[in-house]
Amino acid sequence: MAIYQETQLQDISRKFQIYGQILHAETCKIGHINETYSATYSQGGTKVRYIHQKLNTGVFKDPLAVMNNVMRVTTHVRQKLEARGATDVTRRALILVPTRAGHSHYQHEAGEIWRTFVFLEGTRSYESVQSPEQAYQAGRAFGDFQNLLADLPADSLTETIPNFHNTRQRFAAFQQAVAADRLDRAAQARAEIDQALAWEGLAGVVLDEMAAGRIPTRITHNDTKFNNVMLDAATGEAMCVVDLDTVMPGSALYDFGDMIRTTTSPTLEDEPDLSKVEMRMPMFEQLARGYLSAAGEFLTPAERAHLAFSGKLITFELGLRFLTDYLCGDTYFRIHRPGHNLDRVRTQFKLVQSIEQQEAAMQRFTDSL
Ligand code: GN1
Ligand code: MG
């Protein structure tokens, strides 16, 4: 990490209710959106770590609403775990460290918004699933997260990115980007554009079920990537889900769909070798078992009936979002090389095809549970 950032982090760290001295800090994760650092402090004669994170205010236009949601959700989860008599609660629920002025975040010069969490010692995340057991753990963790939030009134949270998983709107934005083609990139993405147009029919399926009242709106995580699950480094048990910025009203299927997208293929989401991208049944089976072990009680028949489909939908949706961003000049998702978003599109669309080929078997499996 650059010295500048370390100095800046030292400055930022002093704004929070941390009573130690910062020893060193390092980049923990640079996601597509936020920047995350872990910092080690000497505090009361022992070493403790905290997470400092800079919120992307280009994406999260109302950061105060995001922080209110995060506070509401972390407090609720902690209280519910305590009421259950759970052990190790501070590793099972994220804890936001307030600023010395008592706020949930610190607003740095130039409008940067920083927040701090207690570091979850002895846990780790993975970029891709290593075993069916990990897929089970991911399913259970997000299912339990939805379960813990089931009694939080939906209107207590702000929809911080409106229509985040509105696939019809995502499709319309894609069509507009193709029509405008401001950067003359459509020619390079012709095959992907044609493929996306052919899949238009997928966009309305869950929305129509929701409009008909068969699929309810719930409080959901909305970014259930596998690397947002913190697993106990020793036992492999899922301890906590992180990245709560998009927790808001949504459909349970959006969460389950993104779990299929990120736990069933052995590859990363920008894998250039498409022959490696594949939906693997053993992973899907354990994922579905894990999810239903925690969410099985509250899902409606229509939700259950669309579990297999949801993976195709969300993988398609993310492919559309990457494609739209590629056509619009890579302004939303952080890229690390030219054409990166187009590579991501190809990986997503290959996975959609793989799901499509196995959808009947996936459906039979979830019907049998
Ligand atoms: C973004 O930054 P990250 O990795 O947490 C995006 C998600 C996508 C994901 C794809 C707010 O999440 O919707 O599924 O990239 N988050 C936002 O990797 O748009
Ligand atoms: Mg995220």
PDB file of N, CA and C and ligand atoms in Angstrom, residues 29 31-34 59-60 161 164-165 170 222-223 225 227-228 243 246 258 261 269 318 321-322 332-333, ligand 1:
ATOM      1  N   LYS A  29      -9.019  -5.424   0.674  1.00  0.00           N
ATOM      2  CA  LYS A  29      -9.767  -5.804  -0.520  1.00  0.00           C
ATOM      3  C   LYS A  29     -10.094  -4.533  -1.275  1.00  0.00           C
ATOM      4  N   GLY A  31     -12.561  -3.899  -3.857  1.00  0.00           N
ATOM      5  CA  GLY A  31     -13.658  -4.499  -4.618  1.00  0.00           C
ATOM      6  C   GLY A  31     -13.924  -3.678  -5.869  1.00  0.00           C
ATOM      7  N   HIS A  32     -15.039  -3.963  -6.496  1.00  0.00           N
ATOM      8  CA  HIS A  32     -15.398  -3.178  -7.682  1.00  0.00           C
ATOM      9  C   HIS A  32     -15.825  -1.780  -7.283  1.00  0.00           C
ATOM     10  N   ILE A  33     -16.192  -1.614  -6.011  1.00  0.00           N
ATOM     11  CA  ILE A  33     -16.838  -0.365  -5.604  1.00  0.00           C
ATOM     12  C   ILE A  33     -16.064   0.318  -4.460  1.00  0.00           C
ATOM     13  N   ASN A  34     -16.007  -0.289  -3.293  1.00  0.00           N
ATOM     14  CA  ASN A  34     -15.375   0.346  -2.128  1.00  0.00           C
ATOM     15  C   ASN A  34     -13.897  -0.032  -2.014  1.00  0.00           C
ATOM     16  N   VAL A  59     -21.275   5.667  -6.327  1.00  0.00           N
ATOM     17  CA  VAL A  59     -22.265   4.595  -6.432  1.00  0.00           C
ATOM     18  C   VAL A  59     -23.357   4.760  -5.379  1.00  0.00           C
ATOM     19  N   PHE A  60     -22.931   5.052  -4.151  1.00  0.00           N
ATOM     20  CA  PHE A  60     -23.901   5.245  -3.070  1.00  0.00           C
ATOM     21  C   PHE A  60     -24.123   6.750  -2.897  1.00  0.00           C
ATOM     22  N   ILE A 161     -30.019   2.075  -3.393  1.00  0.00           N
ATOM     23  CA  ILE A 161     -29.866   2.129  -4.850  1.00  0.00           C
ATOM     24  C   ILE A 161     -31.198   1.635  -5.416  1.00  0.00           C
ATOM     25  N   PHE A 164     -32.276  -1.721  -7.772  1.00  0.00           N
ATOM     26  CA  PHE A 164     -30.963  -2.353  -7.912  1.00  0.00           C
ATOM     27  C   PHE A 164     -31.043  -3.645  -8.731  1.00  0.00           C
ATOM     28  N   HIS A 165     -32.021  -4.488  -8.415  1.00  0.00           N
ATOM     29  CA  HIS A 165     -32.164  -5.750  -9.162  1.00  0.00           C
ATOM     30  C   HIS A 165     -33.406  -5.741 -10.054  1.00  0.00           C
ATOM     31  N   ARG A 170     -32.669  -2.820 -15.897  1.00  0.00           N
ATOM     32  CA  ARG A 170     -31.291  -3.110 -16.312  1.00  0.00           C
ATOM     33  C   ARG A 170     -31.246  -3.395 -17.811  1.00  0.00           C
ATOM     34  N   ASN A 222     -28.616  -8.627  -1.141  1.00  0.00           N
ATOM     35  CA  ASN A 222     -28.476  -8.073  -2.491  1.00  0.00           C
ATOM     36  C   ASN A 222     -27.069  -8.088  -3.090  1.00  0.00           C
ATOM     37  N   ASP A 223     -26.110  -8.640  -2.361  1.00  0.00           N
ATOM     38  CA  ASP A 223     -24.752  -8.758  -2.932  1.00  0.00           C
ATOM     39  C   ASP A 223     -24.103  -9.992  -2.319  1.00  0.00           C
ATOM     40  N   LYS A 225     -22.207 -12.397  -2.959  1.00  0.00           N
ATOM     41  CA  LYS A 225     -21.016 -13.034  -3.519  1.00  0.00           C
ATOM     42  C   LYS A 225     -20.385 -13.942  -2.477  1.00  0.00           C
ATOM     43  N   ASN A 227     -17.377 -14.269  -1.762  1.00  0.00           N
ATOM     44  CA  ASN A 227     -16.317 -13.631  -0.964  1.00  0.00           C
ATOM     45  C   ASN A 227     -16.866 -12.660   0.085  1.00  0.00           C
ATOM     46  N   ASN A 228     -18.168 -12.562   0.192  1.00  0.00           N
ATOM     47  CA  ASN A 228     -18.766 -11.792   1.290  1.00  0.00           C
ATOM     48  C   ASN A 228     -19.143 -12.683   2.477  1.00  0.00           C
ATOM     49  N   ASP A 243     -20.300  -6.825   3.899  1.00  0.00           N
ATOM     50  CA  ASP A 243     -20.688  -5.977   2.758  1.00  0.00           C
ATOM     51  C   ASP A 243     -22.187  -5.695   2.781  1.00  0.00           C
ATOM     52  N   THR A 246     -25.830  -2.870   0.492  1.00  0.00           N
ATOM     53  CA  THR A 246     -27.033  -2.999  -0.336  1.00  0.00           C
ATOM     54  C   THR A 246     -28.134  -3.785   0.384  1.00  0.00           C
ATOM     55  N   ASP A 258     -27.518 -14.889  -6.837  1.00  0.00           N
ATOM     56  CA  ASP A 258     -26.114 -14.456  -6.835  1.00  0.00           C
ATOM     57  C   ASP A 258     -25.220 -15.480  -6.128  1.00  0.00           C
ATOM     58  N   ARG A 261     -24.448 -17.906  -8.816  1.00  0.00           N
ATOM     59  CA  ARG A 261     -23.452 -17.299  -9.718  1.00  0.00           C
ATOM     60  C   ARG A 261     -22.044 -17.422  -9.145  1.00  0.00           C
ATOM     61  N   GLU A 269     -15.014 -14.310 -11.641  1.00  0.00           N
ATOM     62  CA  GLU A 269     -16.040 -13.786 -12.549  1.00  0.00           C
ATOM     63  C   GLU A 269     -15.456 -13.126 -13.803  1.00  0.00           C
ATOM     64  N   LEU A 318     -26.090  -9.542 -14.140  1.00  0.00           N
ATOM     65  CA  LEU A 318     -24.755  -8.977 -13.931  1.00  0.00           C
ATOM     66  C   LEU A 318     -24.002  -8.879 -15.261  1.00  0.00           C
ATOM     67  N   ARG A 321     -25.159  -5.794 -16.790  1.00  0.00           N
ATOM     68  CA  ARG A 321     -24.593  -4.605 -16.137  1.00  0.00           C
ATOM     69  C   ARG A 321     -23.149  -4.377 -16.580  1.00  0.00           C
ATOM     70  N   PHE A 322     -22.368  -5.461 -16.675  1.00  0.00           N
ATOM     71  CA  PHE A 322     -20.980  -5.321 -17.150  1.00  0.00           C
ATOM     72  C   PHE A 322     -20.981  -4.834 -18.607  1.00  0.00           C
ATOM     73  N   TYR A 332     -18.598   2.531 -13.934  1.00  0.00           N
ATOM     74  CA  TYR A 332     -19.212   2.035 -12.689  1.00  0.00           C
ATOM     75  C   TYR A 332     -18.311   1.008 -11.992  1.00  0.00           C
ATOM     76  N   PHE A 333     -18.023  -0.082 -12.678  1.00  0.00           N
ATOM     77  CA  PHE A 333     -17.189  -1.134 -12.073  1.00  0.00           C
ATOM     78  C   PHE A 333     -15.719  -0.800 -12.281  1.00  0.00           C
TER      79      PHE A 333
HETATM   80  C1  GN1 B   1     -20.157  -5.027  -6.983  1.00  0.00           C
HETATM   81  O1  GN1 B   1     -17.901  -4.134  -5.134  1.00  0.00           O
HETATM   82  P1  GN1 B   1     -18.539  -5.432  -4.885  1.00  0.00           P
HETATM   83  O2  GN1 B   1     -17.687  -6.527  -5.407  1.00  0.00           O
HETATM   84  O3  GN1 B   1     -18.953  -5.619  -3.450  1.00  0.00           O
HETATM   85  C2  GN1 B   1     -21.642  -4.681  -7.169  1.00  0.00           C
HETATM   86  C3  GN1 B   1     -22.483  -5.934  -7.133  1.00  0.00           C
HETATM   87  C4  GN1 B   1     -21.999  -6.929  -8.160  1.00  0.00           C
HETATM   88  C5  GN1 B   1     -20.526  -7.217  -7.909  1.00  0.00           C
HETATM   89  C6  GN1 B   1     -19.973  -8.143  -8.963  1.00  0.00           C
HETATM   90  C7  GN1 B   1     -23.101  -1.763  -5.278  1.00  0.00           C
HETATM   91  O4  GN1 B   1     -19.945  -5.479  -5.669  1.00  0.00           O
HETATM   92  O5  GN1 B   1     -23.829  -5.607  -7.430  1.00  0.00           O
HETATM   93  O6  GN1 B   1     -22.739  -8.117  -8.112  1.00  0.00           O
HETATM   94  O7  GN1 B   1     -19.764  -6.005  -7.911  1.00  0.00           O
HETATM   95  N1  GN1 B   1     -22.071  -3.759  -6.133  1.00  0.00           N
HETATM   96  C8  GN1 B   1     -22.759  -2.635  -6.408  1.00  0.00           C
HETATM   97  O8  GN1 B   1     -18.758  -8.628  -8.574  1.00  0.00           O
HETATM   98  O9  GN1 B   1     -23.101  -2.341  -7.549  1.00  0.00           O
END
